[in-house]
Structures are given as structure tokens and as C-alpha cells.
Short mmCIF file of C-alpha atoms in Angstrom, two decimals:
data_model
loop_
_atom_site.label_atom_id
_atom_site.label_comp_id
_atom_site.label_asym_id
_atom_site.label_seq_id
_atom_site.Cartn_x
_atom_site.Cartn_y
_atom_site.Cartn_z
CA MET A 1 17.68 -1.97 57.99
CA LEU A 2 17.10 -0.32 54.62
CA PRO A 3 14.28 -1.65 52.45
CA LEU A 4 15.46 -4.19 49.95
CA LEU A 5 14.51 -2.02 46.98
CA LEU A 6 16.80 0.76 48.21
CA ILE A 7 19.76 -1.59 48.38
CA PHE A 8 19.12 -3.42 45.09
CA PRO A 9 17.69 -1.25 42.31
CA ILE A 10 14.68 -2.58 40.46
CA ALA A 11 16.74 -3.10 37.30
CA GLN A 12 18.93 -5.55 39.18
CA LEU A 13 15.96 -7.46 40.60
CA THR A 14 14.26 -7.86 37.21
CA PRO A 15 16.33 -9.99 34.84
CA PRO A 16 16.47 -8.54 31.32
CA MET A 17 14.21 -10.15 28.74
CA PRO A 18 16.23 -12.46 26.51
CA LEU A 19 16.45 -11.39 22.90
CA PRO A 20 14.46 -13.54 20.47
CA GLU A 21 16.57 -16.23 18.88
CA GLU A 22 17.09 -16.24 15.15
CA VAL A 23 15.73 -19.32 13.43
CA VAL A 24 17.25 -20.19 10.06
CA GLN A 25 14.85 -21.85 7.64
CA PRO A 26 17.10 -23.72 5.16
CA GLN A 27 15.71 -23.30 1.65
CA GLU A 28 16.10 -21.78 -1.77
CA VAL A 29 14.92 -18.21 -2.37
CA ARG A 30 14.00 -17.41 -5.98
CA PRO A 31 13.40 -14.13 -7.80
CA LEU A 32 9.75 -13.60 -8.71
CA PRO A 33 9.00 -14.29 -12.40
CA GLY A 34 7.20 -11.70 -14.47
CA GLN A 35 7.40 -7.95 -14.14
CA LEU A 36 5.35 -4.84 -13.53
CA ASP A 37 3.04 -3.72 -16.31
CA THR A 38 3.37 -0.29 -17.91
CA VAL A 39 0.27 1.33 -16.36
CA PRO A 40 1.43 4.57 -14.68
CA THR A 41 0.54 5.12 -11.02
CA PHE A 42 0.14 8.62 -9.61
CA ASN A 43 1.74 8.05 -6.18
CA SER A 44 1.17 10.80 -3.60
CA ASN A 45 2.80 9.82 -0.29
CA SER A 46 5.27 12.65 0.46
CA PRO A 47 5.10 14.47 2.72
CA GLU A 48 3.24 11.78 4.62
CA LEU A 49 2.59 14.15 7.55
CA VAL A 50 1.04 17.34 6.14
CA LEU A 51 0.96 20.43 8.36
CA LYS A 52 1.34 23.15 5.71
CA GLU A 53 -1.16 23.38 2.87
CA GLY A 54 0.06 23.30 -0.68
CA ILE A 55 0.76 21.01 -3.61
CA LEU A 56 1.35 17.36 -2.72
CA LEU A 57 1.90 16.12 -6.28
CA SER A 58 1.19 17.82 -9.59
CA THR A 59 1.70 16.32 -13.04
CA PHE A 60 0.46 19.56 -14.66
CA PRO A 61 2.72 21.48 -17.06
CA PRO A 62 4.71 24.23 -15.30
CA ASP A 63 3.65 26.90 -17.80
CA GLY A 64 1.84 29.79 -16.11
CA LYS A 65 2.35 28.39 -12.60
CA LYS A 66 3.80 30.58 -9.85
CA VAL A 67 6.14 27.77 -8.71
CA PRO A 68 7.10 25.88 -11.89
CA THR A 69 9.25 23.32 -10.02
CA ALA A 70 6.13 22.03 -8.22
CA HIS A 71 4.73 20.65 -11.49
CA LEU A 72 6.16 17.52 -13.17
CA ASN A 73 4.48 17.75 -16.61
CA PHE A 74 3.29 14.15 -17.03
CA PRO A 75 0.07 13.60 -19.03
CA PHE A 76 -2.12 10.52 -18.52
CA ARG A 77 -4.11 8.82 -21.24
CA GLY A 78 -5.85 5.44 -21.15
CA ARG A 79 -5.36 3.31 -18.02
CA PHE A 80 -3.77 4.87 -14.94
CA ASP A 81 -4.05 4.61 -11.16
CA ILE A 82 -4.12 7.24 -8.44
CA PHE A 83 -2.79 6.42 -4.98
CA ALA A 84 -2.65 8.89 -2.08
CA HIS A 85 -1.73 8.30 1.56
CA HIS A 86 -1.34 11.25 3.96
CA ILE A 87 -1.82 12.09 7.63
CA THR A 88 -2.19 15.31 9.58
CA ARG A 89 -2.37 16.46 13.19
CA ALA A 90 -3.17 19.61 15.15
CA GLU A 91 0.23 21.28 15.49
CA PRO A 92 0.60 22.21 18.29
CA PRO A 93 -2.40 20.38 19.88
CA GLU A 94 -3.59 23.52 21.68
CA ASN A 95 -4.44 24.99 18.27
CA LEU A 96 -7.71 23.10 18.56
CA ARG A 97 -8.73 25.49 21.31
CA ARG A 98 -7.66 28.64 19.47
CA ARG A 99 -9.03 27.96 16.01
CA SER A 100 -12.53 27.29 14.78
CA PRO A 101 -13.41 23.58 14.50
CA SER A 102 -13.57 23.77 10.70
CA GLU A 103 -10.02 25.10 10.51
CA THR A 104 -8.67 21.97 12.16
CA SER A 105 -9.65 19.81 9.18
CA LEU A 106 -7.13 19.47 6.40
CA TYR A 107 -8.79 18.68 3.07
CA LEU A 108 -7.28 16.41 0.45
CA GLY A 109 -8.19 17.39 -3.09
CA ILE A 110 -7.43 15.47 -6.27
CA ILE A 111 -8.09 17.42 -9.45
CA LEU A 112 -8.15 16.27 -13.08
CA HIS A 113 -7.68 18.67 -16.01
CA ASN A 114 -8.53 18.23 -19.68
CA PRO A 115 -6.10 20.33 -21.76
CA SER A 116 -7.64 19.40 -25.12
CA SER A 117 -10.24 21.08 -27.30
CA GLU A 118 -12.69 18.17 -26.92
CA ALA A 119 -14.49 16.71 -23.91
CA VAL A 120 -12.84 13.78 -22.13
CA LYS A 121 -14.55 10.91 -20.33
CA VAL A 122 -12.79 9.30 -17.36
CA ASN A 123 -14.14 5.94 -16.21
CA ILE A 124 -13.64 4.95 -12.58
CA TRP A 125 -13.29 1.16 -12.43
CA GLN A 126 -12.52 0.63 -8.73
CA ALA A 127 -12.06 3.21 -6.00
CA ALA A 128 -11.96 3.57 -2.22
CA SER A 129 -10.92 6.25 0.26
CA TYR A 130 -10.95 5.82 4.05
CA LEU A 131 -9.86 7.66 7.18
CA SER A 132 -8.01 6.14 10.12
CA GLN A 133 -10.71 7.59 12.39
CA PRO A 134 -13.50 6.57 12.33
CA ASP A 135 -13.41 4.42 9.18
CA ALA A 136 -10.51 2.05 9.89
CA PRO A 137 -8.76 2.47 13.26
CA PHE A 138 -5.52 0.63 13.92
CA ILE A 139 -6.67 -2.20 16.16
CA GLU A 140 -5.06 -5.43 17.33
CA LEU A 141 -6.03 -8.35 15.11
CA PRO A 142 -5.07 -12.02 15.00
CA SER A 143 -2.23 -13.03 12.69
CA PHE A 144 -4.68 -15.03 10.52
CA SER A 145 -8.41 -14.34 9.98
CA GLN A 146 -10.94 -15.42 7.40
CA ASN A 147 -12.18 -12.23 5.71
CA MET A 148 -14.78 -13.25 3.16
CA LEU A 149 -16.98 -10.17 3.74
CA GLY A 150 -14.16 -7.62 3.87
CA THR A 151 -15.10 -6.51 7.39
CA ILE A 152 -11.70 -7.21 8.96
CA PHE A 153 -9.09 -4.46 8.61
CA ALA A 154 -6.81 -2.25 10.70
CA GLY A 155 -5.85 1.08 9.19
CA PRO A 156 -7.23 2.90 6.15
CA GLY A 157 -4.68 1.49 3.71
CA ASP A 158 -5.61 -2.04 4.75
CA ARG A 159 -9.32 -1.34 4.16
CA VAL A 160 -8.79 0.42 0.82
CA MET A 161 -6.67 -2.43 -0.58
CA SER A 162 -9.25 -5.01 0.52
CA ASP A 163 -12.04 -3.10 -1.28
CA VAL A 164 -10.12 -2.68 -4.54
CA LEU A 165 -8.98 -6.33 -4.46
CA ARG A 166 -12.69 -7.27 -4.48
CA GLY A 167 -13.39 -4.97 -7.45
CA ARG A 168 -15.42 -2.46 -5.45
CA ARG A 169 -16.12 1.17 -6.23
CA GLN A 170 -17.08 3.07 -3.08
CA GLU A 171 -20.45 4.79 -3.36
CA ILE A 172 -18.92 8.29 -3.13
CA PHE A 173 -17.35 7.77 -6.57
CA PRO A 174 -19.38 7.88 -9.79
CA ALA A 175 -18.78 5.43 -12.61
CA GLN A 176 -17.67 8.22 -14.94
CA ILE A 177 -16.56 11.85 -14.94
CA ASP A 178 -17.03 14.09 -17.95
CA ILE A 179 -14.45 16.89 -18.24
CA PRO A 180 -15.30 19.59 -20.78
CA ALA A 181 -12.59 20.93 -23.08
CA GLY A 182 -10.03 23.04 -21.23
CA GLN A 183 -11.69 22.53 -17.85
CA SER A 184 -10.98 20.72 -14.57
CA ARG A 185 -13.04 18.54 -12.25
CA MET A 186 -12.52 17.32 -8.71
CA LEU A 187 -11.96 13.58 -8.43
CA LEU A 188 -11.71 13.78 -4.62
CA ASN A 189 -12.49 16.53 -2.11
CA LEU A 190 -12.51 15.05 1.39
CA PRO A 191 -11.32 16.08 4.86
CA ILE A 192 -8.83 14.53 7.25
CA PRO A 193 -10.48 15.73 10.48
CA VAL A 194 -8.70 15.79 13.85
CA GLU A 195 -11.33 17.58 15.98
CA GLY A 196 -12.25 15.49 19.02
CA LEU A 197 -9.51 12.91 18.52
CA THR A 198 -6.97 12.01 21.20
CA PRO A 199 -4.28 12.49 20.10
CA PRO A 200 -5.45 14.92 17.39
CA LEU A 201 -4.01 12.80 14.57
CA ASN A 202 -5.72 11.27 11.53
CA GLY A 203 -4.90 9.91 8.08
CA ARG A 204 -6.54 9.09 4.76
CA SER A 205 -5.68 6.42 2.19
CA THR A 206 -7.06 6.43 -1.36
CA LEU A 207 -6.69 4.18 -4.41
CA ILE A 208 -8.54 4.80 -7.69
CA ARG A 209 -8.27 2.86 -10.95
CA LEU A 210 -9.21 4.92 -13.99
CA GLN A 211 -9.36 4.92 -17.76
CA SER A 212 -9.48 8.07 -19.87
CA ASN A 213 -10.36 8.42 -23.54
CA GLY A 214 -8.18 11.51 -23.80
CA THR A 215 -5.27 13.31 -22.19
CA VAL A 216 -5.62 14.50 -18.60
CA TYR A 217 -3.31 15.96 -15.98
CA ALA A 218 -3.69 15.19 -12.25
CA ALA A 219 -2.74 16.87 -8.99
CA SER A 220 -3.20 16.13 -5.28
CA LEU A 221 -3.44 19.15 -3.00
CA ALA A 222 -3.80 19.90 0.71
CA MET A 223 -5.88 22.82 1.98
CA PHE A 224 -7.22 23.74 5.39
CA ALA A 225 -10.99 24.10 5.72
CA ARG A 226 -12.37 27.43 4.56
CA VAL A 227 -14.02 29.97 6.91
CA ASN A 228 -15.92 33.22 6.49
CA PRO A 229 -14.22 36.57 7.20
CA ASP A 230 -15.83 36.62 10.67
CA GLY A 231 -14.31 33.23 11.48
CA SER A 232 -17.56 31.29 11.25
CA GLU A 233 -17.83 28.06 9.30
CA ARG A 234 -18.64 28.52 5.65
CA CYS A 235 -21.35 26.34 4.13
CA LEU A 236 -21.33 25.81 0.38
CA ARG A 237 -24.44 26.58 -1.63
CA GLN A 238 -23.16 24.75 -4.70
CA PRO A 239 -22.07 21.12 -4.46
CA VAL A 240 -18.43 20.24 -5.08
CA ARG A 241 -18.19 17.47 -7.68
CA VAL A 242 -17.24 13.90 -6.83
CA ALA A 243 -16.20 12.23 -3.58
CA SER A 244 -17.16 15.26 -1.52
CA PRO A 245 -19.18 15.93 1.64
CA THR A 246 -21.57 18.19 -0.28
CA GLY A 247 -22.35 21.34 1.64
CA GLU A 248 -20.14 20.42 4.61
CA ALA A 249 -18.75 23.41 6.45
CA GLY A 250 -15.39 24.58 5.15
CA THR A 251 -15.22 22.41 2.02
CA PRO A 252 -12.96 24.13 -0.55
CA THR A 253 -14.46 24.90 -3.94
CA LEU A 254 -13.09 23.89 -7.33
CA GLU A 255 -11.98 27.51 -7.86
CA GLU A 256 -10.07 27.53 -4.56
CA TRP A 257 -8.33 24.27 -5.44
CA GLN A 258 -7.45 25.69 -8.87
CA ASN A 259 -6.01 28.83 -7.26
CA LEU A 260 -3.86 26.72 -4.93
CA LEU A 261 -2.65 24.67 -7.88
CA ASP A 262 -1.75 27.76 -9.92
CA ASN A 263 -0.21 29.86 -7.15
CA GLY A 264 0.80 27.47 -4.37
CA ASP A 265 4.12 25.85 -3.46
CA LEU A 266 4.82 22.31 -2.27
CA ALA A 267 3.08 21.24 0.95
CA GLY A 268 5.15 20.71 4.07
CA PRO A 269 6.97 19.87 6.15
CA ARG A 270 9.17 18.00 3.67
CA ASP A 271 10.17 14.44 4.50
CA LYS A 272 13.77 13.32 4.91
CA ALA A 273 15.60 13.32 1.59
CA PRO A 274 16.48 9.81 0.34
CA THR A 275 19.97 8.37 0.15
CA PRO A 276 21.10 8.05 -3.49
CA LEU A 277 20.74 4.42 -4.55
CA GLU A 278 24.40 4.08 -5.50
CA GLU A 279 25.61 5.19 -2.05
CA THR A 280 25.48 1.77 -0.42
CA GLY A 281 27.98 2.52 2.34
CA LYS A 282 25.77 5.07 4.11
CA PRO A 283 22.76 4.49 6.38
CA ARG A 284 19.90 4.04 3.92
CA ILE A 285 17.01 6.49 3.88
CA TYR A 286 14.48 5.27 1.32
CA GLY A 287 12.33 8.39 1.49
CA ARG A 288 8.64 8.65 0.66
CA VAL A 289 7.18 8.70 -2.82
CA ALA A 290 5.82 11.71 -4.71
CA GLY A 291 5.70 11.20 -8.45
CA VAL A 292 4.49 8.84 -11.16
CA ALA A 293 5.58 5.23 -10.77
CA GLY A 294 5.90 2.88 -13.72
CA GLY A 295 3.52 0.00 -13.05
CA SER A 296 0.24 -0.93 -11.41
CA ARG A 297 0.23 -4.74 -11.42
CA TRP A 298 2.76 -7.59 -11.28
CA ARG A 299 1.58 -10.76 -12.99
CA ALA A 300 3.65 -13.89 -12.53
CA LEU A 301 3.42 -17.52 -13.59
CA LEU A 302 5.56 -19.50 -11.16
CA VAL A 303 6.98 -22.52 -13.02
CA ASP A 304 10.13 -24.63 -12.91
CA ASN A 305 11.81 -22.76 -15.77
CA PRO A 306 10.89 -20.07 -18.32
CA LYS A 307 9.66 -22.70 -20.79
CA GLY A 308 7.98 -24.86 -18.16
CA ARG A 309 4.27 -25.41 -17.62
CA TYR A 310 4.28 -26.60 -14.01
CA LEU A 311 5.84 -25.84 -10.64
CA THR A 312 7.18 -29.05 -9.17
CA ILE A 313 6.49 -29.18 -5.43
CA PRO A 314 9.44 -29.45 -3.02
CA GLN A 315 10.54 -32.84 -1.79
CA PRO A 316 8.91 -33.92 1.52
CA GLY A 317 10.20 -31.78 4.38
CA GLN A 318 11.59 -29.15 1.96
CA MET A 319 10.44 -25.71 0.81
CA PHE A 320 11.33 -22.85 -1.50
CA SER A 321 10.28 -19.19 -1.59
CA TYR A 322 9.80 -16.31 -4.02
CA ALA A 323 10.70 -12.75 -3.04
CA LEU A 324 7.81 -10.28 -2.74
CA SER A 325 8.25 -6.49 -2.87
CA SER A 326 12.04 -6.83 -2.79
CA LEU A 327 13.96 -3.55 -2.80
CA HIS A 328 17.43 -2.00 -2.63
CA GLY A 329 19.20 -3.49 0.36
CA GLY A 330 16.54 -6.18 0.76
CA THR A 331 16.61 -8.64 -2.13
CA LEU A 332 17.01 -11.72 0.11
CA GLY A 333 19.88 -12.95 -2.02
CA THR A 334 17.93 -12.85 -5.29
CA GLY A 335 19.42 -9.60 -6.60
CA GLN A 336 15.91 -8.70 -7.80
CA ILE A 337 14.52 -5.22 -7.12
CA GLN A 338 10.74 -5.13 -7.61
CA SER A 339 10.27 -1.48 -6.59
CA ALA A 340 8.60 0.40 -9.43
CA THR A 341 10.77 2.93 -11.25
CA MET A 342 9.81 6.59 -10.99
CA LEU A 343 8.89 8.12 -14.34
CA VAL A 344 8.87 11.59 -12.76
CA ARG A 345 9.52 12.63 -9.14
CA TYR A 346 10.44 15.58 -6.93
CA PRO A 347 14.19 15.74 -6.18
CA ASP A 348 13.74 15.32 -2.40
CA THR A 349 11.51 12.22 -2.65
CA ALA A 350 12.12 8.48 -3.14
CA TYR A 351 14.14 7.34 -6.15
CA ARG A 352 11.86 4.31 -6.60
CA ALA A 353 8.43 3.29 -5.31
CA HIS A 354 9.92 1.26 -2.47
CA GLY A 355 7.23 -1.01 -1.06
CA ASN A 356 5.04 -0.78 -4.17
CA TYR A 357 2.09 0.57 -2.16
CA GLY A 358 -1.17 -0.07 -4.00
CA ILE A 359 0.41 -2.34 -6.62
CA GLN A 360 -1.40 -5.64 -7.18
CA TYR A 361 0.40 -8.97 -7.27
CA ASN A 362 -1.33 -11.71 -9.36
CA LEU A 363 0.58 -14.95 -8.80
CA LYS A 364 -0.28 -18.29 -10.42
CA LEU A 365 1.25 -21.53 -9.14
CA PRO A 366 0.46 -24.60 -11.32
CA LEU A 367 1.66 -27.12 -8.70
CA TYR A 368 2.75 -30.62 -9.74
CA ASN A 369 3.31 -33.58 -7.43
CA ASN A 370 5.96 -35.61 -9.25
CA THR A 371 6.41 -38.10 -6.39
CA GLN A 372 5.00 -41.61 -6.19
CA SER A 373 2.90 -40.89 -3.09
CA PRO A 374 0.28 -38.38 -1.86
CA GLN A 375 1.70 -35.17 -0.46
CA THR A 376 0.38 -32.29 1.65
CA VAL A 377 1.53 -28.96 0.23
CA SER A 378 1.15 -25.51 1.77
CA VAL A 379 1.41 -22.03 0.28
CA SER A 380 2.11 -19.17 2.68
CA ILE A 381 3.25 -15.55 2.89
CA GLN A 382 6.08 -14.91 5.35
CA THR A 383 8.01 -11.92 6.71
CA PRO A 384 11.65 -12.92 7.18
CA LEU A 385 14.35 -10.61 8.46
CA LYS A 386 15.40 -8.16 5.76
CA GLU A 387 18.80 -8.77 4.19
CA GLU A 388 20.55 -8.21 0.91
CA GLN A 389 22.61 -11.40 0.68
CA LEU A 390 21.66 -14.56 2.51
CA GLY A 391 24.49 -15.00 5.01
CA LYS A 392 23.31 -18.48 5.87
CA PRO A 393 21.67 -21.09 3.61
CA GLY A 394 18.10 -19.94 4.12
CA LEU A 395 15.79 -17.25 5.45
CA ARG A 396 16.06 -15.90 8.97
CA PHE A 397 13.06 -15.63 11.29
CA LEU A 398 12.67 -14.85 15.00
CA SER A 399 11.56 -17.44 17.54
CA THR A 400 9.34 -14.71 19.00
CA PRO A 401 8.43 -12.14 16.31
CA ALA A 402 9.41 -8.53 17.01
CA PRO A 403 6.62 -6.14 18.12
CA GLN A 404 6.61 -4.12 14.88
CA VAL A 405 3.86 -5.04 12.40
CA PHE A 406 5.45 -5.38 8.94
CA PHE A 407 2.45 -6.62 6.93
CA ARG A 408 -1.25 -6.02 7.48
CA GLY A 409 -3.59 -6.85 4.62
CA THR A 410 -6.00 -9.18 2.84
CA VAL A 411 -4.92 -11.93 0.44
CA ARG A 412 -7.19 -13.80 -2.01
CA ILE A 413 -6.49 -17.49 -2.65
CA ARG A 414 -8.17 -19.52 -5.41
CA TYR A 415 -7.76 -23.27 -5.83
CA LYS A 416 -9.69 -26.53 -6.24
CA ASP A 417 -10.43 -28.69 -3.22
CA GLU A 418 -10.17 -32.48 -2.92
CA GLN A 419 -13.56 -32.82 -4.63
CA ASN A 420 -12.21 -30.72 -7.54
CA GLN A 421 -14.57 -27.87 -6.63
CA PRO A 422 -13.29 -24.31 -7.11
CA GLN A 423 -12.73 -22.40 -3.87
CA THR A 424 -12.06 -18.73 -3.21
CA GLN A 425 -10.83 -17.58 0.17
CA PHE A 426 -10.03 -14.09 1.46
CA VAL A 427 -7.58 -14.20 4.36
CA HIS A 428 -6.46 -11.24 6.48
CA LEU A 429 -2.85 -11.45 7.64
CA VAL A 430 -1.03 -9.54 10.35
CA GLN A 431 2.68 -10.35 10.37
CA LYS A 432 5.38 -8.90 12.56
CA ARG A 433 9.06 -8.62 11.77
CA GLY A 434 10.57 -12.08 11.60
CA GLN A 435 7.23 -13.95 11.58
CA ALA A 436 7.03 -17.19 9.60
CA GLY A 437 3.25 -17.00 9.14
CA GLU A 438 0.60 -19.66 8.66
CA PRO A 439 -0.42 -21.51 5.46
CA LEU A 440 -2.86 -19.69 3.21
CA VAL A 441 -3.95 -23.08 1.90
CA LEU A 442 -3.17 -26.76 2.53
CA LEU A 443 -3.53 -29.03 -0.47
CA LYS A 444 -3.65 -32.82 -0.39
CA MET A 445 -2.16 -33.80 -3.72
CA LYS A 446 -2.28 -37.35 -5.06
CA ALA A 447 0.74 -38.88 -6.77
CA GLY A 448 1.13 -37.24 -10.18
CA ASP A 449 -1.56 -34.67 -9.34
CA ARG A 450 -1.61 -31.12 -10.71
CA SER A 451 -3.31 -28.23 -8.94
CA LEU A 452 -3.47 -24.52 -9.82
CA VAL A 453 -3.25 -22.08 -6.89
CA GLU A 454 -3.74 -18.34 -7.48
CA VAL A 455 -2.62 -15.75 -4.91
CA ASP A 456 -3.67 -12.10 -5.29
CA PHE A 457 -3.14 -9.08 -3.06
CA LEU A 458 -2.48 -5.35 -3.23
CA TYR A 459 0.63 -4.36 -1.32
CA PRO A 460 -0.82 -2.32 1.55
CA PRO A 461 0.35 1.07 2.83
CA ASP A 462 2.07 0.91 6.23
CA ALA A 463 3.62 -2.45 5.31
CA THR A 464 7.40 -2.90 5.40
CA PRO A 465 9.03 -5.04 2.69
CA PRO A 466 10.22 -7.57 1.81
CA GLN A 467 8.02 -10.63 2.22
CA VAL A 468 8.19 -14.05 0.56
CA LEU A 469 5.71 -16.51 -0.94
CA THR A 470 6.69 -19.97 0.30
CA VAL A 471 5.75 -23.41 -1.05
CA SER A 472 6.46 -26.33 1.30
CA THR A 473 5.75 -30.04 1.38
CA GLN A 474 5.10 -31.72 4.71
CA ALA A 475 7.64 -34.25 5.84
CA GLU A 476 6.61 -37.87 5.49
CA PRO A 477 5.67 -39.52 8.81
CA ARG A 478 8.29 -41.81 10.23
#
């Protein structure tokens, strides 16, 4: 007699896992009040995977450059932000055995140039830059964790956003950079090493908030570590300015970065080109961002109407939500697109800053209990299924969230407790596709009570929009 497994294949013996059921949460979904500010954000995220050195993003003028199309001619003055998020790998992996160890590190350089005839001062308000390995590995974390000290994170983008949310400036960044007339200075000069990693893959996320008292141009560049003619590692005798492993083997010099900027072409390989926004009938490719986005912060006062002063809580057992980071094809029925517009961009990169990576949301909710009895009110962030129009009267979630993580980051919540004492909480969230999430705060509000809740977060890299901010009132006990 043949063994049972030879007669009945394993696939027939193991029943398929049932697909998660969709759960419809009946409620109103509202567009988010407010808008992005006008602070420009230098957004360097394409190509995300960098295997060929070159120019990642340049806002320099094209005059005198070998490849004029690689330069977008956008000057900064006053407040601006710089965001960069790139990864690299040994390609192919056996290159690690053929090349010197220093050659396997790709360096990320960010250069600032003062084109004027007078010196310029650039203040660095907040700044952070971290690697995936070893600074912030992608690890499994609970869906909800208290994160008062900022020690909970998974991934470099998660850690960077948590630092900047707290107003930190990492110690590798000075408080100010002085750029003499007509000269350039390095704002960042750091490696993305892959030596010794399995697989040989690593990434770096960076966010810097700056203010300049004069005009400056900026560029992000990728360059492999430098070696001597005999192939040995080169050690620098002179330190490279700012955010640099001074004297580390292979670190490119300011002159080498300048040469790459003047004579180099765009880094590669190029990402998939985006689908034009008006072509709604085709499969949508959003593309990755390389350009200057219009906006750094979204401030919103959530009230009943534009002239209102309070946000009336839902009736017991009811809820309503506000769209967060809504985008083309994912407005959740609101018709609102929050993605920052691109002031300048490369033709093969995203048409808008879909996802708003690095942009801060400052949301104020002046809650008002207009009922005649005490109520328990919650405020939460949720990750419903993405859709353009709500096909059913409410948001769709999954009974068992999908395996893909769609949001991973820290949120700050400020409110007053039942003793009217101010409280500040930092909560780290990990939400998967279709996950309803847990309350950021539970408020016990007396009849006629008013309570201000403030929710702040920076939209983290590696997150997938949209999300919603939901206000709900617990049902009255029967």
C-alpha cells in the first residue's frame, strides 16, 4: 500500500488559510483642516537603491556643469528642510570578496554652496541621520509601546523622525555652519557600509531642519569609498567638515564631492517612472521623490466648522475620522490630496511627494462633550484599507491585519488628565494593512466638559499611506 502522502498531496491535506474578513466601521470620514506651510523640503529618495555613484539630487544652477539636466536650479533662503533616504547593497554579493573593504561602502554626501559675495550662516535646528545596521535594525515590535525615552524604533527612518519630533540635534551636527563667499561646505559625509552584513544590504535616513541668512544651493551625492592607487585604504590627513567620520578610511574629500557634482551624471539605477497623475485608468506607479517639495509641516485645528472653536465629540457608540497623508487614488472618499506639490523634480521621479516623508503633522482637537452625561472619548490613529471612494458607509479594516507593516513611528500626545494636570506621552505604533489600532488616549469627560488634545508626528519613511485620525465615544452601558 502506498504511503498516504503519495496518494494525497500535502496541499490537499492542508486546508488553505481563510482570507481575513473585511470589517466595515460605519462612520464619517472628513478631510483634514489646514494645509502644508510654504517651507521647501529638499527630498532625496530616488533612486532609493543606489548601486552607481553620481548625483542623487542637485538644486545647483546648471551653468558650467557637465550634465546640465542633473541640476534643478532652486535656491534656498531662510527656513528649509533636507530629507534623504537611500539604501545600497553589494552587487553582486561576491564583489565583497573581490574588492577592498573600503570600496564596499557607499558614501552619502550633502553639500551646501554659497553663491553670493558675502559669507552665509546656516543654523541647524534639529538633525538626525541613522543607518539600518547597526543604528536601527528592522525588528519586530508590539503594535503599541510607550516610548518616553525614544529608545523604541525599528528602521532608520523611524529613529530619525522620533529624534526630530523631540527637538534633538544629533551630536555629529554643529549648531551652525559658516560658508564663505563663493564656497561650499559639507553638511553630511557619511557611509552606508555593507561589509560583514548578511545580506550585504544597508540604508541611511536623514532629516535636517535649517535656517540660512543668505542664499544657498544644496545637493545630495553618492560616491564609493576612495582608495589609494595600490588599492589600499586611504586615510585622510585633513578632517572633512560636518557629520563625518573624521579620518575614516576612504572618506571622500570636499574637492572630490565638488568634482562629482560638477562632472557627474545622475546616480543609478533609476527607479520606475511614475504614472502621470491624470492617467487614472492605468495601474498606478507613484514613483519615488527627487526634488524640492512645497511644505514641511501641516498644522490643523480640528473643529466643527471653519468658524467653530470646538470639536463636538461623537454621540455614544459613534465615531468620525480625519484623513492623514491622503494621496491620489487614496483619499478615503474625502477628495483631499495631502501629498506635497513638487516645486522642481526630475522627469522620471514622483509628480508629488506621495507619503509626505519627513513632514510633521501638528493636530489640535479642542474636544467638547455636549451631552448631559459623562463620556469616555478616545483618539487613535488607524490604517484602513486604501480606497479612493468609500464603497460602503465607512472605513474598511481586516479582521486579521495583513502581514505588511504600513506605519511604524512615534506619536506625541498632549492633554490634561482628570486632575487637570498636563500630560505628554510618546507612543510608538506599528500598524499593518487594515489594522484598526489602539487608542492613543482615553479621556473621561464630564457633561459639558472641554478638553484640548494635541497629536504630533512626523510621517516616517517606509510607511504606506493613507492613515486616519479617529475620535470615538464609548457606547453607554445597557
